[in-house]
Short mmCIF file of N, CA and C in Angstrom, two decimals:
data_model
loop_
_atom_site.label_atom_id
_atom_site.label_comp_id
_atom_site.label_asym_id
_atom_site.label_seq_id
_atom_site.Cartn_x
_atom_site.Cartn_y
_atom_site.Cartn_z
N UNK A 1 -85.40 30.68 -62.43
CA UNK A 1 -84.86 31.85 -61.77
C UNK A 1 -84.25 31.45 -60.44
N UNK A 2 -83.25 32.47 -60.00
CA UNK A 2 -82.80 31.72 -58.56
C UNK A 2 -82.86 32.91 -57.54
N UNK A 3 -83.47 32.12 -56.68
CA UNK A 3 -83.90 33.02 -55.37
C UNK A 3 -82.49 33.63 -54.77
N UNK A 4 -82.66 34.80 -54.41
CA UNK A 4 -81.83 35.35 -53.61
C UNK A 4 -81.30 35.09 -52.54
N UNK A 5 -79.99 35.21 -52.08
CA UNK A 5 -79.67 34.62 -50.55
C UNK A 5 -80.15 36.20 -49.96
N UNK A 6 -80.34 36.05 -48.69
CA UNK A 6 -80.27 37.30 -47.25
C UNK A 6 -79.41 37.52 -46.96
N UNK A 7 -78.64 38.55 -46.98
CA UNK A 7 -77.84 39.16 -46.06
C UNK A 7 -77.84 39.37 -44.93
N UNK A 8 -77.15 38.80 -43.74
CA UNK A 8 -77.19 39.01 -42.35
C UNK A 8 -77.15 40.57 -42.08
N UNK A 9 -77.82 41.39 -41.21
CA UNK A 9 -77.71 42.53 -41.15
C UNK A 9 -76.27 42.98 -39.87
N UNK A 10 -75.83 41.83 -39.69
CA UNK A 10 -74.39 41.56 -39.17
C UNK A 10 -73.26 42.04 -39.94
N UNK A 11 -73.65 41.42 -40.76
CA UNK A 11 -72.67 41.56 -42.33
C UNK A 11 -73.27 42.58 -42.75
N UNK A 12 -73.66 43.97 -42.63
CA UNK A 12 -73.96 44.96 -43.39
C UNK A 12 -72.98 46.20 -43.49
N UNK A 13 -72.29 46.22 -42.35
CA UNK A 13 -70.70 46.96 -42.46
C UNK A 13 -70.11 46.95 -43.02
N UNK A 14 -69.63 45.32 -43.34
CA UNK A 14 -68.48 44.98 -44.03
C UNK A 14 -68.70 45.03 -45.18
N UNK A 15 -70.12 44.79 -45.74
CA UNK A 15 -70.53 44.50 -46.99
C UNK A 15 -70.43 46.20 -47.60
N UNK A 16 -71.24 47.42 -46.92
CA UNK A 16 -70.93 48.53 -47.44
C UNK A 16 -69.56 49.18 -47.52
N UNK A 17 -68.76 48.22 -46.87
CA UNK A 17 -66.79 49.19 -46.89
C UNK A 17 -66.47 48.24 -48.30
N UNK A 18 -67.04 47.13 -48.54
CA UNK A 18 -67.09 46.33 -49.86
C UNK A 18 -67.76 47.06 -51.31
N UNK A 19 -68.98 47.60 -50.90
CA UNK A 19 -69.30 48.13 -51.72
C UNK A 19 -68.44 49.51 -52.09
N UNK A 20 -68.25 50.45 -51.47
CA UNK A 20 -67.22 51.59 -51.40
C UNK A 20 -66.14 51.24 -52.24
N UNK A 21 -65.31 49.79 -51.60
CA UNK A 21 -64.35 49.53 -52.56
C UNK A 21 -64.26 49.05 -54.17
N UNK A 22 -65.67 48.67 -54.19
CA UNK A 22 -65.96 48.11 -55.90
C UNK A 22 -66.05 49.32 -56.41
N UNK A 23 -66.86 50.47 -56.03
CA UNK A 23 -66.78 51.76 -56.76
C UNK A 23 -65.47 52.52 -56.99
N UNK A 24 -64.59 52.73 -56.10
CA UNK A 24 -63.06 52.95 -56.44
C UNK A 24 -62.42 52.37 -57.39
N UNK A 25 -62.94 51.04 -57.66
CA UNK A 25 -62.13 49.88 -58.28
C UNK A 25 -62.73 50.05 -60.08
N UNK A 26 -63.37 50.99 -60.18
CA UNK A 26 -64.54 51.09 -60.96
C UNK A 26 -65.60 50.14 -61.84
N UNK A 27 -65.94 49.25 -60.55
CA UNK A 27 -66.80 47.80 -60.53
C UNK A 27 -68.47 48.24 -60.11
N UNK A 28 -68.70 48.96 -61.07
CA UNK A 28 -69.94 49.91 -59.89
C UNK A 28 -71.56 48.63 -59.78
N UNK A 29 -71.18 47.75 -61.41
CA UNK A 29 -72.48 46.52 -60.82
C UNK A 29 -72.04 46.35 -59.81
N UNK A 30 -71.08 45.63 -59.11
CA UNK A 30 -70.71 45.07 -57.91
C UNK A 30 -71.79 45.81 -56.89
N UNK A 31 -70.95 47.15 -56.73
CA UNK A 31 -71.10 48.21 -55.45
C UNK A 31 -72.84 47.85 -55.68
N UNK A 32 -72.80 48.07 -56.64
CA UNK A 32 -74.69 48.30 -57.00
C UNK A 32 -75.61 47.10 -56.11
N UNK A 33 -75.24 45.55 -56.81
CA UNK A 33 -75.54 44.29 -56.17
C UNK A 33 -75.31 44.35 -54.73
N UNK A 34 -74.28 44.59 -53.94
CA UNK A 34 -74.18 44.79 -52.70
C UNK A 34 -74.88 45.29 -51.91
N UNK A 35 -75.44 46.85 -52.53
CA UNK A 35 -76.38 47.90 -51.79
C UNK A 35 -77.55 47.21 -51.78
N UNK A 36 -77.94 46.63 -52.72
CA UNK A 36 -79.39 46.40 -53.15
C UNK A 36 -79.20 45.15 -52.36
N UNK A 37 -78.47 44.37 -51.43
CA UNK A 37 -78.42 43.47 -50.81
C UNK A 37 -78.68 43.84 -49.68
N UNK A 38 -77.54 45.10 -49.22
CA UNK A 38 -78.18 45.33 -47.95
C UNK A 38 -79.41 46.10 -48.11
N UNK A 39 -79.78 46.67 -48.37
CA UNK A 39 -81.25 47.25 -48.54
C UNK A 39 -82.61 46.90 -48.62
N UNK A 40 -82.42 44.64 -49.37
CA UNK A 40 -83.21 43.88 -49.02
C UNK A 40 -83.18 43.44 -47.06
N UNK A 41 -81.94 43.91 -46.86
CA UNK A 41 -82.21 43.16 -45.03
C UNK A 41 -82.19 44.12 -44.50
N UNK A 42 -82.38 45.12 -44.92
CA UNK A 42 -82.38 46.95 -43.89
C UNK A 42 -82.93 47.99 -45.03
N UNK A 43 -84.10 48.15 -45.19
CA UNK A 43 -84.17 49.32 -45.98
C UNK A 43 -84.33 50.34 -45.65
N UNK A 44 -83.83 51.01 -44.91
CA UNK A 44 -83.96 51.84 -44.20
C UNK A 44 -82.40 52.35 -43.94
N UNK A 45 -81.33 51.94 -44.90
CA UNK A 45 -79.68 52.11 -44.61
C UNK A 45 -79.44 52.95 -45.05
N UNK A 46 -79.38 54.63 -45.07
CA UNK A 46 -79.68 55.22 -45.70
C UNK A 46 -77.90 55.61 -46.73
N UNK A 47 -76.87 54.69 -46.29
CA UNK A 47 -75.60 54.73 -46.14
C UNK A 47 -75.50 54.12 -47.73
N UNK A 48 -76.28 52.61 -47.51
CA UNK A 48 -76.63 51.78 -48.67
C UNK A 48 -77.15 53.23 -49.47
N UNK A 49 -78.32 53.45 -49.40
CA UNK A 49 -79.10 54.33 -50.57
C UNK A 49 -77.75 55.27 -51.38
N UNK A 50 -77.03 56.02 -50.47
CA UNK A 50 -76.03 57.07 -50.73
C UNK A 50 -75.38 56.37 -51.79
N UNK A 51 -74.48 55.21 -51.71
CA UNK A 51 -73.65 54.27 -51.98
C UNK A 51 -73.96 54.10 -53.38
N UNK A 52 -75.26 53.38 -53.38
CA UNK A 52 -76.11 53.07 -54.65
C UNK A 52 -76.30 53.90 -55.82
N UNK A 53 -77.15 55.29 -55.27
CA UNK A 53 -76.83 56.60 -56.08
C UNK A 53 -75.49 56.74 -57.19
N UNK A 54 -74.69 56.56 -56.46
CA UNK A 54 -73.04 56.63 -56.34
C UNK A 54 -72.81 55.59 -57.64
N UNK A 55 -72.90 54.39 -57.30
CA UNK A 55 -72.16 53.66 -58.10
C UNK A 55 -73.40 53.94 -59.64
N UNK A 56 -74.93 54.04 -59.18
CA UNK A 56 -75.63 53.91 -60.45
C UNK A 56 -74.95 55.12 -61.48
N UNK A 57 -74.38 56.36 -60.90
CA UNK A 57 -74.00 57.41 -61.64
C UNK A 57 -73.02 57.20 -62.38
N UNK A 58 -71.89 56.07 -61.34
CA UNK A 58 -70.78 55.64 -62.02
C UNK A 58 -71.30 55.21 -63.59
N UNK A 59 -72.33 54.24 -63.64
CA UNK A 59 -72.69 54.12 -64.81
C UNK A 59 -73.20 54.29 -65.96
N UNK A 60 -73.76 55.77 -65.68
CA UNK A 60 -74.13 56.80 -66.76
C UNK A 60 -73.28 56.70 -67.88
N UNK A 61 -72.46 56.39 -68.10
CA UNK A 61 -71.60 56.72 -68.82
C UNK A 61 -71.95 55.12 -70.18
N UNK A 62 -72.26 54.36 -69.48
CA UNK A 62 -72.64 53.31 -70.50
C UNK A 62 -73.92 53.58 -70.56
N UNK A 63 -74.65 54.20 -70.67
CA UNK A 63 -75.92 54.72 -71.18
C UNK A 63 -77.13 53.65 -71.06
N UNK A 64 -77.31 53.34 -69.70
CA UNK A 64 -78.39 52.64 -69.00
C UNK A 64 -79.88 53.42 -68.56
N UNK A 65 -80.59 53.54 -69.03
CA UNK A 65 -81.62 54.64 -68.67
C UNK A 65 -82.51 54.44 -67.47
N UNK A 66 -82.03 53.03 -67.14
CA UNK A 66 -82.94 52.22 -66.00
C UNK A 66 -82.10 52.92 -64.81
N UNK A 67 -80.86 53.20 -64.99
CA UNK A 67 -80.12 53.76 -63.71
C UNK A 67 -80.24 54.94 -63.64
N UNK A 68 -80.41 55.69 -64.65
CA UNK A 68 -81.01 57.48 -64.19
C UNK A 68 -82.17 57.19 -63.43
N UNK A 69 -83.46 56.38 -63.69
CA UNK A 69 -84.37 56.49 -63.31
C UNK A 69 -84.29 56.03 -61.84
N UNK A 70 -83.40 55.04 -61.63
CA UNK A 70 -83.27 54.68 -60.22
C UNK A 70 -82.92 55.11 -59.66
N UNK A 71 -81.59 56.21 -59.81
CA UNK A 71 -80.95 57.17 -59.17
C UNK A 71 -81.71 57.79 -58.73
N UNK A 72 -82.73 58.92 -59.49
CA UNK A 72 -83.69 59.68 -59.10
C UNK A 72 -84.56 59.15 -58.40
N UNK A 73 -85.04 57.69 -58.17
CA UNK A 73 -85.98 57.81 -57.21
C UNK A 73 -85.20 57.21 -55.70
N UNK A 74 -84.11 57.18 -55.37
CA UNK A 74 -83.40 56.52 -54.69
C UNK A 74 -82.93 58.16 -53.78
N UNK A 75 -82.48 59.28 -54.67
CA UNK A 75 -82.77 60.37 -54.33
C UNK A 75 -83.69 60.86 -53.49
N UNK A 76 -85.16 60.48 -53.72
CA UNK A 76 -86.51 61.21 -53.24
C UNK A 76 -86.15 60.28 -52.01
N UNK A 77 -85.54 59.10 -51.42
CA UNK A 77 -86.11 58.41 -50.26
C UNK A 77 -85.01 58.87 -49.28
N UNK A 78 -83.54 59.70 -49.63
CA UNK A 78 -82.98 60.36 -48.69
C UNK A 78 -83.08 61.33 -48.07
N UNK A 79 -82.37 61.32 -46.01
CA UNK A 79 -83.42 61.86 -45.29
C UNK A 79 -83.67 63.34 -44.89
N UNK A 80 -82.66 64.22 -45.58
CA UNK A 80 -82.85 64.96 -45.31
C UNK A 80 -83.04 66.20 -46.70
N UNK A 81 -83.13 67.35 -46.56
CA UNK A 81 -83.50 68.20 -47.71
C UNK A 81 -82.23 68.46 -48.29
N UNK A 82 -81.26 68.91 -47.19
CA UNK A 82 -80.06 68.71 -48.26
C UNK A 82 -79.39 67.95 -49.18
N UNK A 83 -79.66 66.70 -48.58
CA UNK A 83 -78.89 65.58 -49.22
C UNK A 83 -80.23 64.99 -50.56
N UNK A 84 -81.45 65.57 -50.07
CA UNK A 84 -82.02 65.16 -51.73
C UNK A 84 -81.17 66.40 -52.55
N UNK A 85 -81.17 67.62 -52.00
CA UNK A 85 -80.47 68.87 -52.99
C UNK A 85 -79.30 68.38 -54.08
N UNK A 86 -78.62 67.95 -52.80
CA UNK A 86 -77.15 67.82 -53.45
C UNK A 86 -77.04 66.27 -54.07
N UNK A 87 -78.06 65.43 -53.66
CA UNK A 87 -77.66 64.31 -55.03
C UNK A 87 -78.45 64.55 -55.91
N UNK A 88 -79.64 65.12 -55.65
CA UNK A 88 -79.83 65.55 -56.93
C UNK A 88 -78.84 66.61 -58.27
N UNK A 89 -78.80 67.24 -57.59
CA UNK A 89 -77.02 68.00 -58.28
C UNK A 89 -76.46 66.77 -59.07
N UNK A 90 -75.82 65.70 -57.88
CA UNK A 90 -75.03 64.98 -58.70
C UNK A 90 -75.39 64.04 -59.85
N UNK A 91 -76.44 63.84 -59.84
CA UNK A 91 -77.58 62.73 -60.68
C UNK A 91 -77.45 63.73 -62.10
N UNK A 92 -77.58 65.09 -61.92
CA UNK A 92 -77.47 65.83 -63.37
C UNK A 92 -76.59 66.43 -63.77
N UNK A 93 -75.55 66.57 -62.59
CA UNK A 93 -74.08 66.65 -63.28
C UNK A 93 -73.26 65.64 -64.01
N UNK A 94 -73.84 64.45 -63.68
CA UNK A 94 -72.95 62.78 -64.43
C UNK A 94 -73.45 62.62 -65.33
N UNK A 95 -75.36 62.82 -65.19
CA UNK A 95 -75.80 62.85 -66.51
C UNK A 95 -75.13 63.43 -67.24
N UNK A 96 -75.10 64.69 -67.33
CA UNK A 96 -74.08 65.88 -68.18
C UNK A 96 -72.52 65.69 -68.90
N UNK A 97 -71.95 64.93 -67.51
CA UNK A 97 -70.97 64.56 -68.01
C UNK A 97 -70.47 63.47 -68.83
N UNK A 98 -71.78 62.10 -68.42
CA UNK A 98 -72.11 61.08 -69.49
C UNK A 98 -71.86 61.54 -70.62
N UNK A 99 -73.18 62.65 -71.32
CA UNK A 99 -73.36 62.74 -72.58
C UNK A 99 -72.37 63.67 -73.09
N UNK A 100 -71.39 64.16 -72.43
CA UNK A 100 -70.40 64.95 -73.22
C UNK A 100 -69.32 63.40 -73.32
N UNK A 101 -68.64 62.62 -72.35
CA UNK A 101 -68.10 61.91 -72.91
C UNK A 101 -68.45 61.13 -74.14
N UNK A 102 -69.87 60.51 -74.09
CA UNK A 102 -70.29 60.21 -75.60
C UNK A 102 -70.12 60.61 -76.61
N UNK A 103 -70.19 62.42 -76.70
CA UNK A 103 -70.25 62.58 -77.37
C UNK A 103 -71.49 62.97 -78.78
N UNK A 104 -71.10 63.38 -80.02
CA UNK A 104 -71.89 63.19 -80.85
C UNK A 104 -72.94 64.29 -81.25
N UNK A 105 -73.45 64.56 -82.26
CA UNK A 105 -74.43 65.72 -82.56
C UNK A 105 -75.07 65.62 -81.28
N UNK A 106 -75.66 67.44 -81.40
CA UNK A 106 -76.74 67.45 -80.56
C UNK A 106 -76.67 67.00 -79.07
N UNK A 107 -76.06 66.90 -78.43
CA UNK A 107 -75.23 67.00 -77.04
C UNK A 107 -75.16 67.78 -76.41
N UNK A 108 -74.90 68.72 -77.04
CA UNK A 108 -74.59 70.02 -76.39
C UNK A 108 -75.47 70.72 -75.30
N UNK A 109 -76.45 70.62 -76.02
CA UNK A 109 -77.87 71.18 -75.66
C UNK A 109 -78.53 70.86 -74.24
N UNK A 110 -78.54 69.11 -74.17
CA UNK A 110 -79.33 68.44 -73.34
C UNK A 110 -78.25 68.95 -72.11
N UNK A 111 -76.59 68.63 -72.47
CA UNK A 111 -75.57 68.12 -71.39
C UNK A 111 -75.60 69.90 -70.73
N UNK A 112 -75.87 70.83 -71.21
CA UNK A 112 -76.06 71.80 -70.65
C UNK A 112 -77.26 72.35 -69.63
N UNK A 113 -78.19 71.65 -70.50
CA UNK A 113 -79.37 71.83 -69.29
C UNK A 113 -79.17 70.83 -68.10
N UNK A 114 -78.42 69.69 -68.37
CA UNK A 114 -78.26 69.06 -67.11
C UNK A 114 -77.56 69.81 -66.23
N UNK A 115 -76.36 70.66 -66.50
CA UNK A 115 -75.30 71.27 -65.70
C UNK A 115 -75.90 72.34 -65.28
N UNK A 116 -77.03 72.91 -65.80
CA UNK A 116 -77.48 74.04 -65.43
C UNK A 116 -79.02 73.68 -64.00
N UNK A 117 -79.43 72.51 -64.65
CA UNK A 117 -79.59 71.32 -63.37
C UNK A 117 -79.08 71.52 -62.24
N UNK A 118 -78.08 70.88 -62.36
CA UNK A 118 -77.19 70.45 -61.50
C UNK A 118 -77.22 72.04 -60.72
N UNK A 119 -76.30 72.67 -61.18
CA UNK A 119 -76.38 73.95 -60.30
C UNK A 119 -77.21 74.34 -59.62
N UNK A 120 -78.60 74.39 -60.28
CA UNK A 120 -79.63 74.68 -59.19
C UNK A 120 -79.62 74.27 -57.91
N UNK A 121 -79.76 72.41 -58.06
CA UNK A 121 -79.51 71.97 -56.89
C UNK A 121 -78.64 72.10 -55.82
N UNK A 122 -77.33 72.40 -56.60
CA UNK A 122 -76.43 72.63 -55.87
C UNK A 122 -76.68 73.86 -54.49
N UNK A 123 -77.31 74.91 -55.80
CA UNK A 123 -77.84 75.78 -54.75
C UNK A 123 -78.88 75.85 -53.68
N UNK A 124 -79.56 75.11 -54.06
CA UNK A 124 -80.59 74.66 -52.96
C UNK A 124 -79.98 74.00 -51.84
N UNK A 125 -78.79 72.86 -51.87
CA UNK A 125 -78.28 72.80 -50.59
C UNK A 125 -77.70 73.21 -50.22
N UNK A 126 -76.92 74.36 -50.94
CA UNK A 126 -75.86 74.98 -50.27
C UNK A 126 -76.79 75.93 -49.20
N UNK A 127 -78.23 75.95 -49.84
CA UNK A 127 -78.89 77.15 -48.67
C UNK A 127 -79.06 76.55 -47.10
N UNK A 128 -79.44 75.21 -47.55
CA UNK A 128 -79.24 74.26 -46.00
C UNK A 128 -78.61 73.30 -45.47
N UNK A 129 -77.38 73.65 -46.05
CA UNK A 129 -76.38 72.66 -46.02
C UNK A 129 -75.94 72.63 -43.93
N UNK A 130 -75.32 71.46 -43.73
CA UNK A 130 -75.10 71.13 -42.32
C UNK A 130 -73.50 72.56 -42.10
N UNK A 131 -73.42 73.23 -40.72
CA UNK A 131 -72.37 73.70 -40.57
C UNK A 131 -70.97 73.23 -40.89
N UNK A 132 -69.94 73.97 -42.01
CA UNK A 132 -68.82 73.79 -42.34
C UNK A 132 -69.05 72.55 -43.07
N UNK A 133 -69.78 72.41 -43.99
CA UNK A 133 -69.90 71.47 -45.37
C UNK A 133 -70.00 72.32 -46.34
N UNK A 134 -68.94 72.50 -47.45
CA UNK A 134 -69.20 72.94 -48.31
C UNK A 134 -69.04 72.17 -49.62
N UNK A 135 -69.58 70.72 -49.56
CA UNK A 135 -69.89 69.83 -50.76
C UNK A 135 -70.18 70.45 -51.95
N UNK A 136 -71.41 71.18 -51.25
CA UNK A 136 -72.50 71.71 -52.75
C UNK A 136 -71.67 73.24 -53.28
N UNK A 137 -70.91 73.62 -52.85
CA UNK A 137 -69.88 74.79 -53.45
C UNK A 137 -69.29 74.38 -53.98
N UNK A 138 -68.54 73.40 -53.78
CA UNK A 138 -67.32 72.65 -54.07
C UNK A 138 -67.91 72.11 -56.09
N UNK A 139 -69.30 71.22 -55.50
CA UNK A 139 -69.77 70.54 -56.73
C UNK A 139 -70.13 72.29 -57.99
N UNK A 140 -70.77 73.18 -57.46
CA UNK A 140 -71.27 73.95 -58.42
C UNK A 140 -70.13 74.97 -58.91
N UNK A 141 -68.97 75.12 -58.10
CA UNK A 141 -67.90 75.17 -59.10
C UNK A 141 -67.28 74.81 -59.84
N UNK A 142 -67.46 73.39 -60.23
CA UNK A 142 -67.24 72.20 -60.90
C UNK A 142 -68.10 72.04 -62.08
N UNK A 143 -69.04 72.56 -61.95
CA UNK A 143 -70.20 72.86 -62.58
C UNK A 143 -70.21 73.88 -63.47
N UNK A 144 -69.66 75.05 -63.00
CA UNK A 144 -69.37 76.82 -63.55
C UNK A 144 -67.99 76.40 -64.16
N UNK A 145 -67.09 75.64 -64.05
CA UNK A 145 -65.75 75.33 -64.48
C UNK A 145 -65.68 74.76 -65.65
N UNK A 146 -66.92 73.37 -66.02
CA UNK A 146 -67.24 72.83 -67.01
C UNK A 146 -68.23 73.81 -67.76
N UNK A 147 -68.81 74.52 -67.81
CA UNK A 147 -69.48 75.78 -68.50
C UNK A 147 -68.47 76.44 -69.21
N UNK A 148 -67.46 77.16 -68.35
CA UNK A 148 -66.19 77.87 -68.65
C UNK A 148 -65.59 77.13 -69.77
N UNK A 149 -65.23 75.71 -69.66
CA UNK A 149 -64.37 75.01 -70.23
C UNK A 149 -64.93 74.81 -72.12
N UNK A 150 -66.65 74.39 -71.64
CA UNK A 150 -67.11 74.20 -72.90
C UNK A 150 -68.40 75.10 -73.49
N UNK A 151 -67.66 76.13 -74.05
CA UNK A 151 -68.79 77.11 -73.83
C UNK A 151 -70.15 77.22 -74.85
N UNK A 152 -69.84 75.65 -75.63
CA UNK A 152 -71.03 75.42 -76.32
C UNK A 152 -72.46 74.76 -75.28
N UNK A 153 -71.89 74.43 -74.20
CA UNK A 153 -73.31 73.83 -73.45
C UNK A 153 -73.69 75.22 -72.60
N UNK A 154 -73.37 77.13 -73.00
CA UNK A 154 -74.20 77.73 -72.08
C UNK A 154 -75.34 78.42 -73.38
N UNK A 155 -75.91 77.28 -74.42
CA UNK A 155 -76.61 77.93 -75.31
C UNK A 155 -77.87 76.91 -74.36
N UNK A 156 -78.79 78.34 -74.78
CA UNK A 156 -80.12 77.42 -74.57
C UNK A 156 -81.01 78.22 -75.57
N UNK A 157 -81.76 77.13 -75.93
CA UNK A 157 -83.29 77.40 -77.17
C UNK A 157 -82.05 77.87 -78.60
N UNK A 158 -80.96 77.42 -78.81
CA UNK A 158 -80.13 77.43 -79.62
C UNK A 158 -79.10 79.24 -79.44
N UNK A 159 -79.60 80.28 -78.38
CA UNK A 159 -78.81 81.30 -77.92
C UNK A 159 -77.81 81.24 -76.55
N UNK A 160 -76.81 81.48 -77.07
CA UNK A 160 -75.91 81.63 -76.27
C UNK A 160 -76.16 82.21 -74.50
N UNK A 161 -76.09 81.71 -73.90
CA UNK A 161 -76.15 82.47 -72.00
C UNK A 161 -74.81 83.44 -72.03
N UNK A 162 -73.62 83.42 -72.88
CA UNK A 162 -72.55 84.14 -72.29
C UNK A 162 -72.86 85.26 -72.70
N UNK A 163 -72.64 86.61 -71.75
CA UNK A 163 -72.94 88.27 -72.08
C UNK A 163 -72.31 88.53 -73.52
N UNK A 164 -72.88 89.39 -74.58
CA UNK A 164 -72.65 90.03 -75.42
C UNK A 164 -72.03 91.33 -75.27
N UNK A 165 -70.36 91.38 -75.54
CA UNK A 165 -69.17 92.40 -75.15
C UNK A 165 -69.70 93.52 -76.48
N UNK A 166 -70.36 94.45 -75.87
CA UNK A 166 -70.87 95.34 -77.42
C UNK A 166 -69.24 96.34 -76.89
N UNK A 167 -68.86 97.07 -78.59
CA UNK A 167 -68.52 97.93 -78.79
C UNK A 167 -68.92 99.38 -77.94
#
């Protein structure tokens, strides 16, 4: 096995505008390896943690189960109530959106309770969100938009959530 090098906590700037850019680039191991670099010489970066979240979600989509789980607990160690709110939101909106890109029977179901997830959270930070941030509005319309769009994920226990237009 080969031991890890240290990251100078000198180099922790440059390394997170590095990581930022592997996730754009849509290189999210990269971004991922980076964070988890600076985070061995500062754990306490809470910039890194954000970052990390970020790129692990990027990878929902290749269906890694080790990165939901990390996401979520990478979640619980950010510092304030909003920002667990609202990544939590995002942790079950990608989920959601993972399993609809997949695809495939039986999808429907789960990728809806994630979005319906997601919303919650959303709402929870929007209740304590910082003045003139409206992230978590922004995300749970995004949220109500993909509902709108696919109106097989507003069934739950196999019944429909959309109102019944009686005669």
């Amino acid at each position: 096995m080969f031991e890890l090098k240290r990251l100078s906590t000198a180099a922790i700037p440059g390394a997170l505008a590095k990581a930022e850019r592997y996730r754009l680039l849509n290189e999210p191991e990269q971004a991922q390896s980076i964070c988890e670099d600076v985070l061995e010489a500062e754990p306490a970066n809470f910039e890194a943690v954000r970052i990390l979240i970020l790129a692990l979600t990027d990878s929902f989509p290749h269906h890694d189960p080790n990165n939901v789980s990390r996401a979520q607990e990478l979640v619980a160690r950010l510092p304030s109530e909003y920002e667990r709110a609202y990544f939590a939101g995002l942790v079950a909106e990608r989920r959601a959106r993972a399993l609809l890109t997949r695809g495939g029977p039986g999808r429907a179901l789960p990728a809806g309770d994630l979005v319906r997830e997601a919303m919650r959270a959303f709402e929870r930070a929007e209740a304590v969100k910082p003045a003139d941030n409206d992230d978590a509005l922004l995300r749970w319309n995004a949220c109500a938009r993909l509902l709108q769009r696919h109106p097989e994920l507003g069934v739950i226990d196999e019944q429909s959530t959309a109102p019944v237009m009686l005669e």
